CSV table of C-alpha atoms and ligand atoms in Angstrom, one decimal:
chain,number,residue,atom,x,y,z
A,125,UNK,CA,110.5,88.4,90.0
A,126,UNK,CA,110.6,87.5,86.4
A,127,UNK,CA,111.5,90.3,84.2
A,128,UNK,CA,111.1,89.9,80.0
A,129,UNK,CA,114.4,92.3,78.6
A,130,UNK,CA,113.9,93.3,75.2
A,131,UNK,CA,117.1,93.8,73.6
A,132,UNK,CA,116.9,96.5,70.4
A,133,UNK,CA,119.7,97.4,67.6
A,134,UNK,CA,122.1,99.4,68.8
A,135,UNK,CA,125.7,99.5,70.0
A,136,UNK,CA,125.4,98.9,73.5
A,137,UNK,CA,123.2,95.8,73.1
A,138,UNK,CA,126.1,94.1,74.1
A,139,UNK,CA,125.6,96.4,77.8
A,140,UNK,CA,122.6,94.1,78.1
A,141,UNK,CA,124.5,90.9,78.7
A,142,UNK,CA,126.2,92.4,81.9
A,143,UNK,CA,122.4,93.3,83.0
A,144,UNK,CA,121.3,90.1,82.5
A,145,UNK,CA,124.5,88.4,85.0
A,146,UNK,CA,122.7,91.7,87.2
A,147,UNK,CA,119.7,91.0,87.2
A,148,UNK,CA,120.1,87.0,88.3
A,149,UNK,CA,122.3,88.2,91.2
A,150,UNK,CA,119.3,90.0,92.2
A,151,UNK,CA,117.4,87.2,91.9
A,152,UNK,CA,115.3,87.4,89.2
A,153,UNK,CA,114.5,85.2,86.6
A,154,UNK,CA,115.2,86.8,82.7
A,155,UNK,CA,113.2,85.8,79.9
A,156,UNK,CA,115.3,87.8,76.6
A,157,UNK,CA,113.5,88.7,73.4
A,158,UNK,CA,115.7,90.4,70.6
A,159,UNK,CA,114.6,92.2,67.8
A,160,UNK,CA,115.6,91.8,64.2
A,161,UNK,CA,118.1,94.7,64.5
A,162,UNK,CA,119.8,93.8,67.9
A,163,UNK,CA,120.9,90.2,66.5
A,164,UNK,CA,123.3,92.2,64.3
A,165,UNK,CA,125.0,93.8,67.0
A,166,UNK,CA,125.4,90.4,69.4
A,167,UNK,CA,124.3,86.8,68.8
A,168,UNK,CA,121.1,85.6,70.9
A,169,UNK,CA,123.4,82.4,71.6
A,170,UNK,CA,125.2,85.1,74.3
A,171,UNK,CA,121.7,85.7,76.1
A,172,UNK,CA,120.7,81.6,75.9
A,173,UNK,CA,123.7,81.3,77.8
A,174,UNK,CA,123.8,83.9,80.4
A,175,UNK,CA,120.0,83.4,81.0
A,176,UNK,CA,119.9,79.8,80.7
A,177,UNK,CA,116.4,80.4,78.8
A,178,UNK,CA,115.9,80.2,74.6
A,179,UNK,CA,115.7,83.8,73.5
A,180,UNK,CA,113.1,85.0,71.6
A,181,UNK,CA,113.7,86.7,68.6
A,182,UNK,CA,110.5,86.1,66.1
A,183,UNK,CA,107.1,86.3,66.2
A,184,UNK,CA,106.3,83.1,65.1
A,185,UNK,CA,109.5,81.6,65.6
A,186,UNK,CA,112.3,81.1,68.4
A,187,UNK,CA,115.5,81.7,67.9
A,188,UNK,CA,116.5,77.6,67.0
A,189,UNK,CA,114.6,78.9,63.8
A,190,UNK,CA,111.7,75.9,64.4
A,191,UNK,CA,108.8,76.6,62.1
A,192,UNK,CA,105.3,78.5,63.2
A,193,UNK,CA,103.1,76.6,65.0
A,194,UNK,CA,99.9,77.8,67.4
A,195,UNK,CA,101.9,77.6,70.3
A,196,UNK,CA,104.6,80.1,68.7
A,197,UNK,CA,101.5,82.2,67.5
A,198,UNK,CA,100.1,83.1,70.9
A,199,UNK,CA,103.7,83.2,72.8
A,200,UNK,CA,103.6,86.9,72.9
A,201,UNK,CA,100.3,86.1,75.7
A,202,UNK,CA,101.7,83.6,77.2
A,203,UNK,CA,105.1,85.4,77.9
A,204,UNK,CA,103.3,88.7,78.9
A,205,UNK,CA,101.0,86.7,81.3
A,206,UNK,CA,104.1,85.4,83.1
A,207,UNK,CA,106.0,88.8,83.0
A,208,UNK,CA,106.4,90.6,86.3
A,209,UNK,CA,108.5,93.4,84.8
A,210,UNK,CA,109.2,94.5,81.1
A,211,UNK,CA,112.7,95.8,80.6
A,212,UNK,CA,114.0,97.1,77.2
A,213,UNK,CA,117.5,98.0,77.5
A,214,UNK,CA,119.0,99.5,74.9
A,215,UNK,CA,116.0,100.9,73.5
A,216,UNK,CA,116.1,102.9,70.3
A,217,UNK,CA,114.4,105.2,68.8
A,218,UNK,CA,112.7,102.9,66.4
A,219,UNK,CA,111.2,101.0,69.3
A,220,UNK,CA,109.8,104.1,71.4
A,221,UNK,CA,108.3,105.5,68.2
A,222,UNK,CA,106.4,101.8,67.9
A,223,UNK,CA,105.5,101.8,71.7
A,224,UNK,CA,103.9,105.4,71.1
A,225,UNK,CA,102.2,104.5,68.3
A,226,UNK,CA,101.2,101.1,69.5
A,227,UNK,CA,102.5,99.2,66.3
A,228,UNK,CA,102.8,95.6,66.8
A,229,UNK,CA,104.7,94.1,63.8
A,230,UNK,CA,107.6,92.0,66.0
A,231,UNK,CA,107.2,89.8,69.0
A,232,UNK,CA,108.8,93.0,71.3
A,233,UNK,CA,106.1,95.3,70.0
A,234,UNK,CA,103.4,92.9,70.5
A,235,UNK,CA,104.5,91.6,73.8
A,236,UNK,CA,104.6,95.5,74.9
A,237,UNK,CA,100.8,96.1,74.1
A,238,UNK,CA,99.7,92.6,75.6
A,239,UNK,CA,102.0,93.5,78.6
A,240,UNK,CA,100.1,94.9,81.7
A,241,UNK,CA,103.3,94.3,84.0
A,242,UNK,CA,105.5,97.8,84.8
A,243,UNK,CA,107.8,99.0,81.7
A,244,UNK,CA,111.1,100.4,82.0
A,245,UNK,CA,113.0,102.0,78.8
A,246,UNK,CA,116.5,102.4,78.8
A,247,UNK,CA,117.2,104.8,76.0
A,248,UNK,CA,120.6,104.2,73.6
A,249,UNK,CA,121.1,106.6,70.5
A,250,UNK,CA,122.9,109.4,68.8
A,251,UNK,CA,122.3,112.7,70.7
A,252,UNK,CA,120.5,114.3,67.7
A,253,UNK,CA,118.1,111.3,67.6
A,254,UNK,CA,117.6,111.4,71.3
A,255,UNK,CA,117.4,115.7,70.9
A,256,UNK,CA,114.8,115.4,67.9
A,257,UNK,CA,111.1,116.0,68.8
A,258,UNK,CA,109.7,113.1,67.8
A,259,UNK,CA,111.7,111.1,69.6
A,260,UNK,CA,110.9,113.8,72.8
A,261,UNK,CA,107.4,113.5,72.1
A,262,UNK,CA,107.4,109.9,72.3
A,263,UNK,CA,109.3,109.9,75.3
A,264,UNK,CA,106.3,112.0,77.0
A,265,UNK,CA,103.9,109.6,75.7
A,266,UNK,CA,105.5,107.0,76.9
A,267,UNK,CA,106.4,108.4,80.0
A,268,UNK,CA,102.4,110.0,80.5
A,269,UNK,CA,101.3,106.3,80.3
A,270,UNK,CA,103.2,105.5,83.7
A,271,UNK,CA,106.5,103.7,81.6
A,272,UNK,CA,109.6,104.4,83.2
A,273,UNK,CA,112.6,106.1,81.3
A,274,UNK,CA,115.8,105.4,82.5
A,275,UNK,CA,117.7,108.7,81.3
A,276,UNK,CA,120.5,108.1,79.1
A,277,UNK,CA,123.9,109.3,80.1
A,278,UNK,CA,125.8,111.8,78.6
A,279,UNK,CA,129.3,111.4,77.2
A,280,UNK,CA,131.2,110.0,74.3
A,281,UNK,CA,129.0,108.2,72.1
A,282,UNK,CA,130.1,104.9,69.6
A,283,UNK,CA,128.8,107.7,66.4
A,284,UNK,CA,131.9,109.8,67.4
A,285,UNK,CA,129.3,113.0,69.0
A,286,UNK,CA,129.3,114.0,72.2
A,287,UNK,CA,126.2,114.3,74.3
A,288,UNK,CA,123.2,112.7,75.8
A,289,UNK,CA,122.1,109.2,74.3
A,290,UNK,CA,124.2,106.6,76.1
A,291,UNK,CA,122.7,103.9,77.9
A,292,UNK,CA,122.1,104.8,81.0
A,293,UNK,CA,124.4,102.9,83.6
A,294,UNK,CA,123.7,99.6,85.0
A,295,UNK,CA,123.2,101.1,88.8
A,296,UNK,CA,120.4,103.9,86.9
A,297,UNK,CA,118.6,101.3,85.2
A,298,UNK,CA,118.7,98.8,88.8
A,299,UNK,CA,117.2,101.7,90.3
A,300,UNK,CA,114.7,102.2,87.4
A,301,UNK,CA,113.6,98.9,88.2
A,302,UNK,CA,113.1,99.2,92.0
A,303,UNK,CA,111.2,102.8,91.9
A,304,UNK,CA,108.5,101.3,89.1
A,305,UNK,CA,108.3,97.9,91.1
A,306,UNK,CA,108.0,99.5,94.6
A,307,UNK,CA,105.3,102.0,93.2
A,308,UNK,CA,103.3,99.0,91.2
A,309,UNK,CA,103.6,97.3,95.0
A,310,UNK,CA,100.6,99.5,96.2
A,311,UNK,CA,99.3,96.1,97.9
A,312,UNK,CA,102.1,95.5,100.0
A,313,UNK,CA,101.2,94.1,103.5
A,314,UNK,CA,97.8,93.3,102.4
A,315,UNK,CA,96.3,89.9,103.1
A,316,UNK,CA,93.2,89.2,100.5
A,317,UNK,CA,91.9,86.1,100.2
A,318,UNK,CA,90.1,84.9,96.6
A,319,UNK,CA,87.7,82.7,95.9
A,320,UNK,CA,87.9,81.2,92.7
A,321,UNK,CA,86.0,78.0,90.0
A,322,UNK,CA,83.1,76.1,90.6
A,323,UNK,CA,82.0,73.5,93.2
A,324,UNK,CA,81.0,70.4,93.0
A,325,UNK,CA,78.2,68.7,94.5
A,326,UNK,CA,77.7,65.1,94.5
A,327,UNK,CA,74.8,63.3,93.8
A,328,UNK,CA,76.3,59.5,93.8
A,329,UNK,CA,79.7,58.2,93.7
A,330,UNK,CA,80.1,59.2,89.8
A,331,UNK,CA,77.7,62.3,89.3
A,332,UNK,CA,77.7,65.7,90.4
A,333,UNK,CA,76.2,68.9,89.8
A,334,UNK,CA,78.5,71.7,88.8
A,335,UNK,CA,78.4,75.3,86.7
A,336,UNK,CA,80.7,76.3,83.9
A,337,UNK,CA,83.5,78.3,86.1
A,338,UNK,CA,87.0,77.9,84.8
A,339,UNK,CA,88.3,80.0,87.8
A,340,UNK,CA,90.4,82.2,85.0
A,341,UNK,CA,88.5,85.6,86.4
A,342,UNK,CA,89.2,84.7,90.3
A,343,UNK,CA,92.5,83.5,89.4
A,344,UNK,CA,93.7,86.8,87.6
A,345,UNK,CA,92.7,88.7,90.7
A,346,UNK,CA,94.7,86.3,92.8
A,347,UNK,CA,97.6,87.3,90.8
A,348,UNK,CA,97.6,90.3,90.0
A,349,UNK,CA,97.2,90.9,93.9
A,350,UNK,CA,100.4,89.2,93.9
A,351,UNK,CA,102.4,91.1,92.0
A,352,UNK,CA,101.3,93.9,93.7
A,353,UNK,CA,102.9,92.8,97.0
A,354,UNK,CA,99.8,91.6,99.1
A,355,UNK,CA,99.8,88.1,100.4
A,356,UNK,CA,97.6,86.1,98.5
A,357,UNK,CA,95.2,83.2,99.9
A,358,UNK,CA,93.3,81.7,96.8
A,359,UNK,CA,90.4,79.0,98.0
A,360,UNK,CA,90.1,77.2,95.0
A,361,UNK,CA,87.0,75.1,93.5
A,362,UNK,CA,88.5,72.2,91.0
A,363,UNK,CA,90.4,73.9,88.0
A,364,UNK,CA,93.0,73.2,85.5
A,365,UNK,CA,95.1,76.5,86.1
A,366,UNK,CA,98.3,76.7,87.8
A,367,UNK,CA,98.4,78.4,91.0
A,368,UNK,CA,99.9,81.8,90.6
A,369,UNK,CA,103.7,82.6,91.4
A,370,UNK,CA,103.6,83.4,95.3
A,371,UNK,CA,100.0,82.7,95.9
A,372,UNK,CA,98.8,80.3,98.8
A,373,UNK,CA,96.2,78.1,97.3
A,374,UNK,CA,93.5,75.6,99.2
A,375,UNK,CA,91.8,73.2,97.2
A,376,UNK,CA,87.8,72.6,97.9
A,377,UNK,CA,85.4,70.6,95.9
A,378,UNK,CA,81.6,70.9,97.9
A,379,UNK,CA,80.1,74.7,98.3
A,380,UNK,CA,80.5,73.8,102.1
A,381,UNK,CA,84.1,72.9,102.1
A,382,UNK,CA,84.7,76.3,100.4
A,383,UNK,CA,82.8,78.3,103.1
A,384,UNK,CA,84.9,76.5,105.6
A,385,UNK,CA,87.6,77.0,104.2
A,386,UNK,CA,87.2,80.9,103.3
A,387,UNK,CA,85.5,81.2,106.9
A,388,UNK,CA,88.9,80.0,108.5
A,389,UNK,CA,90.9,82.6,106.2
A,390,UNK,CA,88.9,85.4,106.5
A,391,UNK,CA,90.0,86.7,110.2
A,392,UNK,CA,93.8,87.2,108.3
A,393,UNK,CA,92.5,89.3,105.4
A,394,UNK,CA,92.1,93.2,105.4
A,395,UNK,CA,90.4,92.4,101.7
A,396,UNK,CA,88.3,89.2,100.6
A,397,UNK,CA,87.6,89.0,96.6
A,398,UNK,CA,85.2,86.2,96.2
A,399,UNK,CA,84.8,85.2,92.0
A,400,UNK,CA,84.0,81.4,92.6
A,401,UNK,CA,80.8,80.4,91.3
A,402,UNK,CA,79.6,78.8,94.1
A,403,UNK,CA,76.5,76.2,94.0
A,404,UNK,CA,73.4,77.6,95.4
A,405,UNK,CA,71.7,74.2,96.3
A,406,UNK,CA,73.1,70.9,96.8
A,407,UNK,CA,71.1,67.1,96.7
A,408,UNK,CA,70.0,66.8,100.4
A,409,UNK,CA,71.2,63.3,100.2
A,410,UNK,CA,74.3,62.1,98.5
A,411,UNK,CA,73.5,58.5,97.5
A,412,UNK,CA,76.1,56.0,98.5
A,413,UNK,CA,75.2,53.8,95.4
A,414,UNK,CA,75.0,54.8,91.8
A,415,UNK,CA,71.8,55.7,90.9
A,416,UNK,CA,70.7,53.1,88.4
A,417,UNK,CA,69.1,54.0,85.2
A,418,UNK,CA,64.9,53.8,84.9
A,419,UNK,CA,62.3,54.6,82.5
A,420,UNK,CA,60.5,57.1,85.0
A,421,UNK,CA,61.7,60.5,85.3
A,422,UNK,CA,64.3,61.1,88.6
A,423,UNK,CA,63.4,63.8,90.9
A,424,UNK,CA,66.1,64.9,93.2
A,425,UNK,CA,66.0,67.3,96.3
A,426,UNK,CA,67.7,69.9,96.7
A,427,UNK,CA,68.7,72.3,99.8
A,428,UNK,CA,69.9,75.7,99.3
A,429,UNK,CA,73.6,76.2,100.4
A,430,UNK,CA,74.6,79.0,102.7
A,431,UNK,CA,75.8,82.0,101.2
A,432,UNK,CA,79.4,82.3,102.3
A,433,UNK,CA,79.6,86.1,101.2
A,434,UNK,CA,76.7,87.2,102.5
A,435,UNK,CA,78.0,85.3,106.6
A,436,UNK,CA,80.9,86.7,105.5
A,437,UNK,CA,79.8,90.5,105.4
A,438,UNK,CA,77.6,90.5,108.5
A,439,UNK,CA,80.7,90.8,110.7
A,440,UNK,CA,82.9,92.4,108.7
A,441,UNK,CA,84.4,95.2,110.0
A,442,UNK,CA,87.4,97.3,108.3
A,443,UNK,CA,87.5,94.6,105.5
A,444,UNK,CA,86.9,95.6,101.9
A,445,UNK,CA,84.3,92.7,100.7
A,446,UNK,CA,83.8,92.0,97.1
A,447,UNK,CA,81.3,89.8,95.7
A,448,UNK,CA,80.6,89.1,92.2
A,449,UNK,CA,77.4,89.0,90.1
A,450,UNK,CA,77.0,86.2,87.4
A,451,UNK,CA,73.5,87.8,86.1
A,452,UNK,CA,71.9,86.6,82.5
A,453,UNK,CA,68.8,89.8,82.7
A,454,UNK,CA,68.5,92.6,85.0
A,455,UNK,CA,72.2,92.7,85.2
A,456,UNK,CA,72.6,96.5,86.9
A,457,UNK,CA,69.1,96.0,89.1
A,458,UNK,CA,70.6,92.2,90.5
A,459,UNK,CA,73.5,93.8,91.2
A,460,UNK,CA,72.7,96.4,93.2
A,461,UNK,CA,70.3,94.2,94.8
A,462,UNK,CA,73.1,92.0,95.6
A,463,UNK,CA,75.3,94.8,97.1
A,464,UNK,CA,72.5,95.9,99.6
A,465,UNK,CA,71.7,92.4,100.4
A,466,UNK,CA,74.5,90.6,101.1
A,467,UNK,CA,76.1,93.7,102.7
A,468,UNK,CA,79.0,93.7,100.1
A,469,UNK,CA,81.3,96.8,99.5
A,470,UNK,CA,82.1,96.2,95.9
A,471,UNK,CA,80.1,93.8,93.5
A,472,UNK,CA,81.4,92.8,90.3
A,473,UNK,CA,78.7,92.4,87.8
A,474,UNK,CA,78.9,90.4,84.5
A,475,UNK,CA,76.1,89.1,82.0
A,476,UNK,CA,77.4,86.0,81.3
A,477,UNK,CA,75.4,85.7,78.0
A,478,UNK,CA,77.4,88.9,76.7
A,479,UNK,CA,79.9,88.2,73.6
A,480,UNK,CA,83.6,87.8,75.4
A,481,UNK,CA,82.2,88.0,79.2
A,482,UNK,CA,81.6,85.5,81.8
A,483,UNK,CA,82.5,81.6,82.2
A,484,UNK,CA,85.8,80.4,80.6
A,485,UNK,CA,86.4,83.6,78.6
A,486,UNK,CA,89.8,84.9,78.5
A,487,UNK,CA,88.2,88.4,78.4
A,488,UNK,CA,85.1,89.6,80.6
A,489,UNK,CA,83.2,92.8,80.2
A,490,UNK,CA,82.0,94.1,83.5
A,491,UNK,CA,80.4,96.7,85.7
A,492,UNK,CA,81.9,97.7,89.4
A,493,UNK,CA,78.8,98.9,91.8
A,494,UNK,CA,79.8,100.2,94.7
A,495,UNK,CA,78.9,100.7,97.9
A,496,UNK,CA,79.5,104.7,97.6
A,497,UNK,CA,77.3,104.5,94.8
A,498,UNK,CA,79.7,104.8,92.0
A,499,UNK,CA,78.7,102.1,89.4
A,500,UNK,CA,81.4,102.0,86.7
A,501,UNK,CA,80.7,100.6,83.3
A,502,UNK,CA,84.2,99.0,81.7
A,503,UNK,CA,84.4,97.9,78.2
A,504,UNK,CA,85.4,94.2,77.4
A,505,UNK,CA,89.5,93.4,78.5
A,506,UNK,CA,91.4,90.4,79.5
A,507,UNK,CA,90.4,89.1,82.6
A,508,UNK,CA,93.9,90.3,83.9
A,509,UNK,CA,93.3,93.8,83.0
A,510,UNK,CA,89.6,93.4,85.0
A,511,UNK,CA,91.7,92.1,88.0
A,512,UNK,CA,93.4,95.3,88.2
A,513,UNK,CA,90.7,97.6,87.9
A,514,UNK,CA,88.8,95.5,91.0
A,515,UNK,CA,91.9,95.6,92.8
A,516,UNK,CA,92.1,100.0,92.1
A,517,UNK,CA,88.2,99.9,93.4
A,518,UNK,CA,89.0,98.2,95.9
A,519,UNK,CA,92.0,100.6,97.2
A,520,UNK,CA,89.6,103.5,96.0
A,521,UNK,CA,86.8,102.4,98.3
A,522,UNK,CA,88.6,101.7,101.2
A,523,UNK,CA,89.9,105.3,101.1
A,524,UNK,CA,86.7,106.6,100.8
A,525,UNK,CA,84.7,104.1,103.3
A,526,UNK,CA,87.6,103.8,105.5
A,527,UNK,CA,89.0,107.1,105.9
A,528,UNK,CA,90.5,107.7,109.1
A,529,UNK,CA,88.4,110.5,111.2
A,530,UNK,CA,89.2,114.0,110.3
A,531,UNK,CA,90.9,115.7,113.1
A,532,UNK,CA,89.2,118.4,115.3
A,533,UNK,CA,91.4,120.8,116.9
A,534,UNK,CA,90.9,122.2,120.3
A,535,UNK,CA,91.8,125.6,119.8
B,103,PMT,O1,85.6,81.2,86.3
B,103,PMT,P1,85.8,81.9,85.0
B,103,PMT,O2,85.4,80.8,83.8
B,103,PMT,O3,86.6,83.0,84.8
B,103,PMT,O4,84.4,82.7,85.2
B,103,PMT,C1,83.8,83.7,85.8
B,103,PMT,C2,82.6,84.4,86.6
B,103,PMT,C3,81.5,84.1,85.8
B,103,PMT,C4,82.7,82.9,87.5
B,103,PMT,C5,83.0,85.2,87.5
B,103,PMT,O5,83.1,86.5,86.9
B,103,PMT,C6,81.5,85.2,88.5
B,103,PMT,O6,80.3,86.2,87.8
B,103,PMT,N1,81.1,84.7,89.6
B,103,PMT,C7,80.2,84.8,90.6
B,103,PMT,C8,79.5,83.2,90.2
B,103,PMT,C9,78.5,83.6,90.7
B,103,PMT,O7,78.3,82.6,91.7
B,103,PMT,O8,77.5,84.3,91.3
B,103,PMT,P2,76.6,84.7,92.1
B,103,PMT,O9,75.4,85.9,91.4
B,103,PMT,O10,75.8,83.6,91.6
B,103,PMT,O11,76.8,84.6,93.1
B,103,PMT,C10,76.9,86.4,93.8
B,103,PMT,C11,78.5,85.8,94.8
B,103,PMT,O12,78.1,85.3,96.0
B,103,PMT,C12,79.6,85.6,94.1
B,103,PMT,O13,80.5,86.6,94.6
B,103,PMT,C13,79.4,84.3,94.7
B,103,PMT,O14,81.0,83.6,94.9
B,103,PMT,C14,78.7,84.5,96.1
B,103,PMT,N2,77.9,83.3,96.7
B,103,PMT,C15,77.1,82.5,95.9
B,103,PMT,C16,76.1,81.7,96.3
B,103,PMT,C17,77.0,80.9,98.0
B,103,PMT,N3,76.2,80.0,98.7
B,103,PMT,N4,77.8,81.4,98.2
B,103,PMT,C18,78.3,82.7,98.3
B,103,PMT,O15,79.1,83.5,98.7
């Protein structure tokens, strides 16, 4: 797992060094982020040496002090995307207050807001600060949001007082991590087949028909499913994206290649999510030589491709089959038609002309049309978050559509 460890300013900051070692011994890679106050207690060099990675200390500069540039300005987003778990240890009262209120004034607080991964917070502070209503309310807010709190230990504190406030032991912190990751692995044991990206249909050796799909939406689904414990098979058209960690990827180019790859792997999947923008038409013939330029209009005959989603969903049995609908008008009407005509369980409809939605955007605006009649419009959100919502809906839908038959008593 890729763990991002936030270290904040407290005497217990030195204990985070041992935590880095333990996490690495468990096979995790650790990216350390230090707040300004943390650097008063321990130097970034300690963590850089232990983790083998550059320590992030500032929203606009790294620990080497290099100047601000575009890369450093958006690094919190990149780190958020590659974080499987955000751990903050030790966590001060201040950082918890900022997390609770959504303040984003340094790298760690900004990362917390940008991160969709599970979060574990291990507080450490003076007993009165811990017991203060303000802190307890912040802790309650974080818990209610799903943040796992590694409860501080009771004992003699650095401030000379005795009581709760000491950083939880390493074993307790590791247990909190195991518990929260287990809870977030609700797709353990599932095999999910995802399609993503465009297809390309050749006209001649130099030209082809394609569309604007970047693959971002499908890749976000694949990554989210893998993080939630699924085995993921990603059938991808040509895109410029890295394969998400733990995902098995099959590259294809044409609609027919995508069809074959999807059908080949569909038997082993319990869920199929087709986010690819597949060509609806392909040239009737692919010319062996480059089509020569001329003055007369050129007519190219196209023939329909096979609808992969409809073909798959015909014999889907207990599988949950999800399609997308890229629309430019009458979104709801068209999406409902696709849900019925393609025999899908869920259609994720996006108006690709809307601001922040559709092709090549990092965000999307979708409505989920489910087989059980539930329509659910989501606000604009990152595609990574849309992916999570789709997976949530797939799980809900399966429990509704394929609930075990109720047991009848024969008394
Ligand atoms: O890749 P991005 O840049 O992130 O953009 C995301 C997206 C806009 C591509 C994505 O959100 C999306 O809408 N994907 C589906 C695009 C599409 O082809 O929609 P459609 O309405 O034409 O097709 C409906 C469904 O049928 C889709 O699930 C599609 O995969 C499937 N289909 C279509 C044609 C075909 N021959 N076979 C299919 O299975």
